[in-house]
Amino acid sequence: RLEGELRACEGEERRLGRELGEQRLEAERLRAEERAFWRALAEHRLELDESEEERAATASAIRYATAELARLRGTNVLNDMFRIAQEGSFGTINRFRIGRLPERSVPWVEINAAWGQACLLLDALVRRCGVPTQYRLLPRGSYSAIQAGGDVLELYSSDGGLTRFFMDRRFDLATAAFLGCLREVTRFLQRDPSMRLPFKIEGDKVGGFSVRVQFNQDERWTKALKFMLTDLKWIIAFVESRDFGDRGDRGDRGDRG
């Protein structure tokens, strides 16, 4: 009986696949017809004896529509890609918790994944806004890094055993550099007086709490990271409410090749 049901399900799946393929072909045919219609209409309009004023008005309308379409396409992209939220005492980015508590020991693999997402987000903000920065972000998933000067610092860690002390030192340098880059983005955006963050960034601290893990309390470290993500969320909202095009690698950023 189960084999019969399985065969029936497989047959239904094949049927749905065929229907989906047919619908895609039909949709493409309709799109082709629509494109042909608009081409014919455009050619017809060109044949009309328009005045120079009408031609200028048409060109202006086309430019406006093109710019508006580009703006709309960019709307909420960062917010959709990077979901920043809170889970109790933790800040989260794309559901990855960042931080540790004595009663809730988040595995390093999850913390590293969260840092990777934060690195990718900050890099996207730098590129989109054309922020000149002394840092080079290297988003590589759970093994992301940041280049400060000539040193590439690992933005990830582990329980590490005997090597933990040295790993924590480099990890702390990386997180402090990340916060430095975030501060540069903030200052760049604060050329607009309306730009304000909920938590002030000073040195290696955000909202008065250090992002360094070494010689820090888990609760204070976790709070600093939660505040950092909150600031990033505010920056996303600010950037997407303004007309920032994707500027690629533009800006005085000689560290990018």
C-alpha positions as a LaTeX table, in Angstrom:
\begin{tabular}{lrrr}
\hline
Residue & $x$ (\AA) & $y$ (\AA) & $z$ (\AA) \\
\hline
Arg1 & 0.00 & 0.00 & 0.00 \\
Leu2 & 2.79 & 2.41 & 0.92 \\
Glu3 & 4.57 & 1.68 & $-2.35$ \\
Gly4 & 1.37 & 2.47 & $-4.24$ \\
Glu5 & 0.97 & 5.76 & $-2.40$ \\
Leu6 & 4.60 & 6.62 & $-3.07$ \\
Arg7 & 4.18 & 5.93 & $-6.80$ \\
Ala8 & 1.03 & 8.06 & $-6.81$ \\
Cys9 & 2.88 & 10.91 & $-5.10$ \\
Glu10 & 5.74 & 10.64 & $-7.59$ \\
Gly11 & 3.26 & 10.74 & $-10.46$ \\
Glu12 & 1.57 & 13.79 & $-9.00$ \\
Glu13 & 4.96 & 15.46 & $-8.53$ \\
Arg14 & 5.83 & 14.84 & $-12.19$ \\
Arg15 & 2.45 & 16.21 & $-13.27$ \\
Leu16 & 2.90 & 19.35 & $-11.20$ \\
Gly17 & 6.40 & 19.73 & $-12.61$ \\
Arg18 & 5.05 & 19.58 & $-16.16$ \\
Glu19 & 2.33 & 22.09 & $-15.34$ \\
Leu20 & 4.86 & 24.42 & $-13.77$ \\
Gly21 & 7.04 & 24.18 & $-16.87$ \\
Glu22 & 4.07 & 24.92 & $-19.11$ \\
Gln23 & 3.10 & 27.91 & $-16.98$ \\
Arg24 & 6.64 & 29.25 & $-17.16$ \\
Leu25 & 6.62 & 28.93 & $-20.95$ \\
Glu26 & 3.25 & 30.67 & $-21.13$ \\
Ala27 & 4.50 & 33.45 & $-18.84$ \\
Glu28 & 7.57 & 33.92 & $-21.02$ \\
Arg29 & 5.38 & 34.02 & $-24.14$ \\
Leu30 & 3.20 & 36.70 & $-22.56$ \\
Arg31 & 6.27 & 38.69 & $-21.54$ \\
Ala32 & 7.60 & 38.46 & $-25.09$ \\
Glu33 & 4.26 & 39.69 & $-26.44$ \\
Glu34 & 4.30 & 42.54 & $-23.95$ \\
Arg35 & 7.83 & 43.54 & $-24.96$ \\
Ala36 & 6.82 & 43.42 & $-28.64$ \\
Phe37 & 3.80 & 45.61 & $-27.90$ \\
Trp38 & 5.87 & 48.24 & $-26.12$ \\
Arg39 & 8.47 & 48.20 & $-28.89$ \\
Ala40 & 5.78 & 48.72 & $-31.50$ \\
Leu41 & 4.25 & 51.50 & $-29.45$ \\
Ala42 & 7.63 & 53.19 & $-29.04$ \\
Glu43 & 8.30 & 52.95 & $-32.77$ \\
His44 & 4.87 & 54.39 & $-33.52$ \\
Arg45 & 5.47 & 57.28 & $-31.17$ \\
Leu46 & 8.80 & 58.03 & $-32.80$ \\
Glu47 & 7.03 & 58.30 & $-36.12$ \\
Leu48 & 4.78 & 61.02 & $-34.80$ \\
Asp49 & 5.64 & 64.58 & $-35.58$ \\
Glu50 & 6.50 & 65.66 & $-32.02$ \\
Ser51 & 7.79 & 69.07 & $-31.18$ \\
Glu52 & 11.18 & 69.50 & $-29.50$ \\
Glu53 & 9.39 & 70.42 & $-26.29$ \\
Glu54 & 7.39 & 67.19 & $-26.31$ \\
Arg55 & 10.52 & 65.14 & $-27.00$ \\
Ala56 & 12.32 & 66.80 & $-24.08$ \\
Ala57 & 9.35 & 66.15 & $-21.78$ \\
Thr58 & 9.26 & 62.49 & $-22.85$ \\
Ala59 & 13.00 & 62.06 & $-22.27$ \\
Ser60 & 12.70 & 63.68 & $-18.86$ \\
Ala61 & 9.82 & 61.37 & $-17.92$ \\
Ile62 & 11.85 & 58.34 & $-19.01$ \\
Arg63 & 14.85 & 59.44 & $-16.94$ \\
Tyr64 & 12.66 & 59.99 & $-13.89$ \\
Ala65 & 10.95 & 56.60 & $-14.28$ \\
Thr66 & 14.32 & 54.85 & $-14.68$ \\
Ala67 & 15.76 & 56.52 & $-11.58$ \\
Glu68 & 12.62 & 55.80 & $-9.57$ \\
Leu69 & 12.71 & 52.14 & $-10.61$ \\
Ala70 & 16.35 & 51.87 & $-9.53$ \\
Arg71 & 15.49 & 53.44 & $-6.18$ \\
Leu72 & 12.54 & 51.13 & $-5.59$ \\
Arg73 & 14.63 & 48.08 & $-6.48$ \\
Gly74 & 17.08 & 49.02 & $-3.75$ \\
Thr75 & 14.43 & 49.61 & $-1.10$ \\
Asn76 & 14.67 & 47.41 & 2.00 \\
Val77 & 17.29 & 45.11 & 0.47 \\
Leu78 & 19.56 & 45.25 & 3.53 \\
Asn79 & 16.66 & 44.89 & 5.94 \\
Asp80 & 15.47 & 41.80 & 4.07 \\
Met81 & 18.94 & 40.26 & 3.95 \\
Phe82 & 19.95 & 40.94 & 7.55 \\
Arg83 & 17.27 & 40.26 & 10.14 \\
Ile84 & 18.41 & 41.82 & 13.42 \\
Ala85 & 16.33 & 41.01 & 16.47 \\
Gln86 & 16.54 & 40.15 & 20.17 \\
Glu87 & 16.20 & 36.84 & 21.95 \\
Gly88 & 16.08 & 37.57 & 25.64 \\
Ser89 & 19.48 & 38.95 & 26.65 \\
Phe90 & 20.98 & 38.18 & 23.24 \\
Gly91 & 21.08 & 40.18 & 20.07 \\
Thr92 & 20.57 & 38.04 & 16.97 \\
Ile93 & 21.35 & 38.48 & 13.30 \\
Asn94 & 19.65 & 36.11 & 10.88 \\
Arg95 & 18.72 & 34.02 & 13.95 \\
Phe96 & 22.34 & 33.56 & 15.09 \\
Arg97 & 22.89 & 34.61 & 18.70 \\
Ile98 & 25.97 & 36.66 & 19.53 \\
Gly99 & 27.32 & 36.57 & 23.07 \\
Arg100 & 27.46 & 34.13 & 25.98 \\
Leu101 & 25.95 & 33.92 & 29.44 \\
Pro102 & 26.86 & 31.67 & 32.38 \\
Glu103 & 23.42 & 30.05 & 32.29 \\
Arg104 & 23.22 & 29.96 & 28.46 \\
Ser105 & 26.46 & 28.96 & 26.81 \\
Val106 & 26.07 & 29.74 & 23.12 \\
Pro107 & 28.45 & 27.56 & 21.04 \\
Trp108 & 31.28 & 29.39 & 19.31 \\
Val109 & 30.16 & 28.06 & 15.95 \\
Glu110 & 26.96 & 30.12 & 16.33 \\
Ile111 & 28.79 & 33.20 & 17.63 \\
Asn112 & 31.24 & 33.00 & 14.71 \\
Ala113 & 28.35 & 32.70 & 12.25 \\
Ala114 & 26.76 & 35.82 & 13.78 \\
Trp115 & 30.02 & 37.75 & 13.45 \\
Gly116 & 30.24 & 36.59 & 9.83 \\
Gln117 & 26.78 & 38.00 & 9.12 \\
Ala118 & 27.64 & 41.27 & 10.90 \\
Cys119 & 30.86 & 41.54 & 8.86 \\
Leu120 & 28.95 & 41.00 & 5.61 \\
Leu121 & 26.38 & 43.63 & 6.63 \\
Leu122 & 28.98 & 46.24 & 7.58 \\
Asp123 & 30.86 & 45.61 & 4.32 \\
Ala124 & 27.60 & 46.08 & 2.39 \\
Leu125 & 26.97 & 49.38 & 4.21 \\
Val126 & 30.49 & 50.64 & 3.49 \\
Arg127 & 30.13 & 49.80 & $-0.19$ \\
Arg128 & 26.60 & 51.11 & $-0.60$ \\
Cys129 & 27.33 & 54.45 & 1.05 \\
Gly130 & 30.86 & 54.85 & $-0.33$ \\
Val131 & 32.34 & 55.31 & 3.15 \\
Pro132 & 36.09 & 56.03 & 3.20 \\
Thr133 & 37.59 & 53.75 & 5.84 \\
Gln134 & 41.00 & 52.63 & 7.03 \\
Tyr135 & 39.71 & 49.08 & 7.49 \\
Arg136 & 39.15 & 46.29 & 5.01 \\
Leu137 & 36.33 & 43.90 & 5.87 \\
Leu138 & 36.77 & 40.29 & 4.75 \\
Pro139 & 33.36 & 38.55 & 5.02 \\
Arg140 & 33.98 & 34.80 & 4.84 \\
Gly141 & 31.06 & 33.28 & 6.70 \\
Ser142 & 32.07 & 31.82 & 10.06 \\
Tyr143 & 35.73 & 32.57 & 9.30 \\
Ser144 & 35.46 & 36.27 & 8.59 \\
Ala145 & 38.26 & 38.71 & 9.29 \\
Ile146 & 39.12 & 42.40 & 9.22 \\
Gln147 & 42.31 & 44.02 & 8.01 \\
Ala148 & 43.60 & 46.85 & 10.17 \\
Gly149 & 46.78 & 48.34 & 8.80 \\
Gly150 & 48.85 & 45.44 & 7.55 \\
Asp151 & 47.41 & 42.91 & 9.99 \\
Val152 & 44.53 & 40.57 & 9.14 \\
Leu153 & 42.62 & 39.84 & 12.35 \\
Glu154 & 40.36 & 36.82 & 12.76 \\
Leu155 & 36.78 & 37.74 & 13.61 \\
Tyr156 & 36.11 & 34.30 & 15.09 \\
Ser157 & 37.23 & 32.23 & 18.06 \\
Ser158 & 36.75 & 28.86 & 19.78 \\
Asp159 & 37.12 & 27.24 & 23.18 \\
Gly160 & 40.73 & 26.72 & 22.17 \\
Gly161 & 42.32 & 25.04 & 25.22 \\
Leu162 & 45.89 & 26.25 & 25.82 \\
Thr163 & 45.80 & 28.58 & 22.81 \\
Arg164 & 42.67 & 30.37 & 24.03 \\
Phe165 & 44.57 & 33.29 & 25.58 \\
Phe166 & 46.31 & 34.16 & 22.30 \\
Met167 & 43.13 & 33.58 & 20.25 \\
Asp168 & 41.14 & 35.86 & 22.54 \\
Arg169 & 43.76 & 38.59 & 22.19 \\
Arg170 & 43.56 & 38.58 & 18.37 \\
Phe171 & 39.78 & 38.17 & 18.49 \\
Asp172 & 39.54 & 41.23 & 20.75 \\
Leu173 & 41.70 & 43.24 & 18.34 \\
Ala174 & 39.36 & 42.16 & 15.52 \\
Thr175 & 36.16 & 43.08 & 17.36 \\
Ala176 & 37.64 & 46.46 & 18.38 \\
Ala177 & 38.61 & 47.08 & 14.73 \\
Phe178 & 35.09 & 46.11 & 13.65 \\
Leu179 & 33.67 & 48.67 & 16.07 \\
Gly180 & 36.17 & 51.22 & 14.75 \\
Cys181 & 34.90 & 50.63 & 11.22 \\
Leu182 & 31.31 & 50.93 & 12.45 \\
Arg183 & 32.23 & 54.23 & 14.10 \\
Glu184 & 33.64 & 55.50 & 10.79 \\
Val185 & 30.41 & 54.56 & 9.00 \\
Thr186 & 28.43 & 56.36 & 11.70 \\
Arg187 & 30.50 & 59.54 & 11.45 \\
Phe188 & 30.15 & 59.52 & 7.67 \\
Leu189 & 26.36 & 59.24 & 7.92 \\
Gln190 & 26.16 & 61.84 & 10.69 \\
Arg191 & 26.92 & 64.51 & 8.12 \\
Asp192 & 23.13 & 64.40 & 8.07 \\
Pro193 & 22.19 & 65.98 & 11.44 \\
Ser194 & 19.14 & 63.73 & 11.74 \\
Met195 & 21.35 & 60.63 & 12.05 \\
Arg196 & 21.45 & 59.48 & 15.67 \\
Leu197 & 22.30 & 56.09 & 17.16 \\
Pro198 & 20.65 & 54.71 & 20.30 \\
Phe199 & 24.03 & 53.62 & 21.74 \\
Lys200 & 27.14 & 55.77 & 21.52 \\
Ile201 & 30.32 & 54.17 & 20.17 \\
Glu202 & 33.55 & 55.18 & 21.92 \\
Gly203 & 36.79 & 53.27 & 21.49 \\
Asp204 & 36.06 & 49.58 & 22.04 \\
Lys205 & 32.79 & 50.34 & 23.83 \\
Val206 & 29.21 & 50.69 & 22.66 \\
Gly207 & 26.70 & 52.06 & 25.13 \\
Gly208 & 29.46 & 51.96 & 27.77 \\
Phe209 & 30.14 & 48.22 & 27.40 \\
Ser210 & 33.27 & 46.75 & 25.81 \\
Val211 & 33.13 & 44.37 & 22.83 \\
Arg212 & 36.35 & 42.71 & 24.03 \\
Val213 & 35.85 & 39.23 & 25.45 \\
Gln214 & 39.14 & 38.97 & 27.36 \\
Phe215 & 39.01 & 40.07 & 31.01 \\
Asn216 & 35.34 & 40.91 & 30.55 \\
Gln217 & 32.18 & 39.52 & 32.14 \\
Asp218 & 29.95 & 37.45 & 29.87 \\
Glu219 & 26.90 & 39.54 & 30.73 \\
Arg220 & 28.65 & 42.83 & 29.88 \\
Trp221 & 30.17 & 41.41 & 26.68 \\
Thr222 & 26.79 & 40.09 & 25.55 \\
Lys223 & 25.14 & 43.43 & 26.28 \\
Ala224 & 27.78 & 45.27 & 24.23 \\
Leu225 & 27.15 & 43.00 & 21.24 \\
Lys226 & 23.39 & 43.39 & 21.60 \\
Phe227 & 23.81 & 47.19 & 21.58 \\
Met228 & 26.13 & 46.93 & 18.55 \\
Leu229 & 23.52 & 45.01 & 16.55 \\
Thr230 & 20.86 & 47.52 & 17.60 \\
Asp231 & 23.01 & 50.35 & 16.21 \\
Leu232 & 23.48 & 48.40 & 12.98 \\
Lys233 & 19.72 & 47.99 & 12.69 \\
Trp234 & 19.24 & 51.75 & 13.08 \\
Ile235 & 21.87 & 52.39 & 10.41 \\
Ile236 & 20.06 & 50.05 & 8.00 \\
Ala237 & 16.82 & 51.97 & 8.56 \\
Phe238 & 18.59 & 55.30 & 8.02 \\
Val239 & 20.41 & 54.22 & 4.86 \\
Glu240 & 17.32 & 52.69 & 3.28 \\
Ser241 & 15.32 & 55.85 & 3.95 \\
Arg242 & 17.89 & 57.90 & 2.01 \\
Asp243 & 19.02 & 57.89 & $-1.59$ \\
Phe244 & 22.22 & 55.86 & $-1.30$ \\
Gly245 & 23.07 & 54.08 & $-4.54$ \\
Asp246 & 25.45 & 51.10 & $-4.57$ \\
Arg247 & 28.77 & 52.88 & $-5.02$ \\
Gly248 & 30.90 & 49.76 & $-5.15$ \\
Asp249 & 34.45 & 50.53 & $-4.07$ \\
Arg250 & 34.27 & 54.29 & $-4.53$ \\
Gly251 & 35.71 & 56.55 & $-1.88$ \\
Asp252 & 39.19 & 57.06 & $-0.45$ \\
Arg253 & 39.69 & 53.42 & 0.34 \\
Gly254 & 43.12 & 52.57 & $-0.94$ \\
Asp255 & 43.17 & 49.31 & 1.02 \\
Arg256 & 40.71 & 47.78 & $-1.43$ \\
Gly257 & 42.07 & 46.36 & $-4.62$ \\
\hline
\end{tabular}
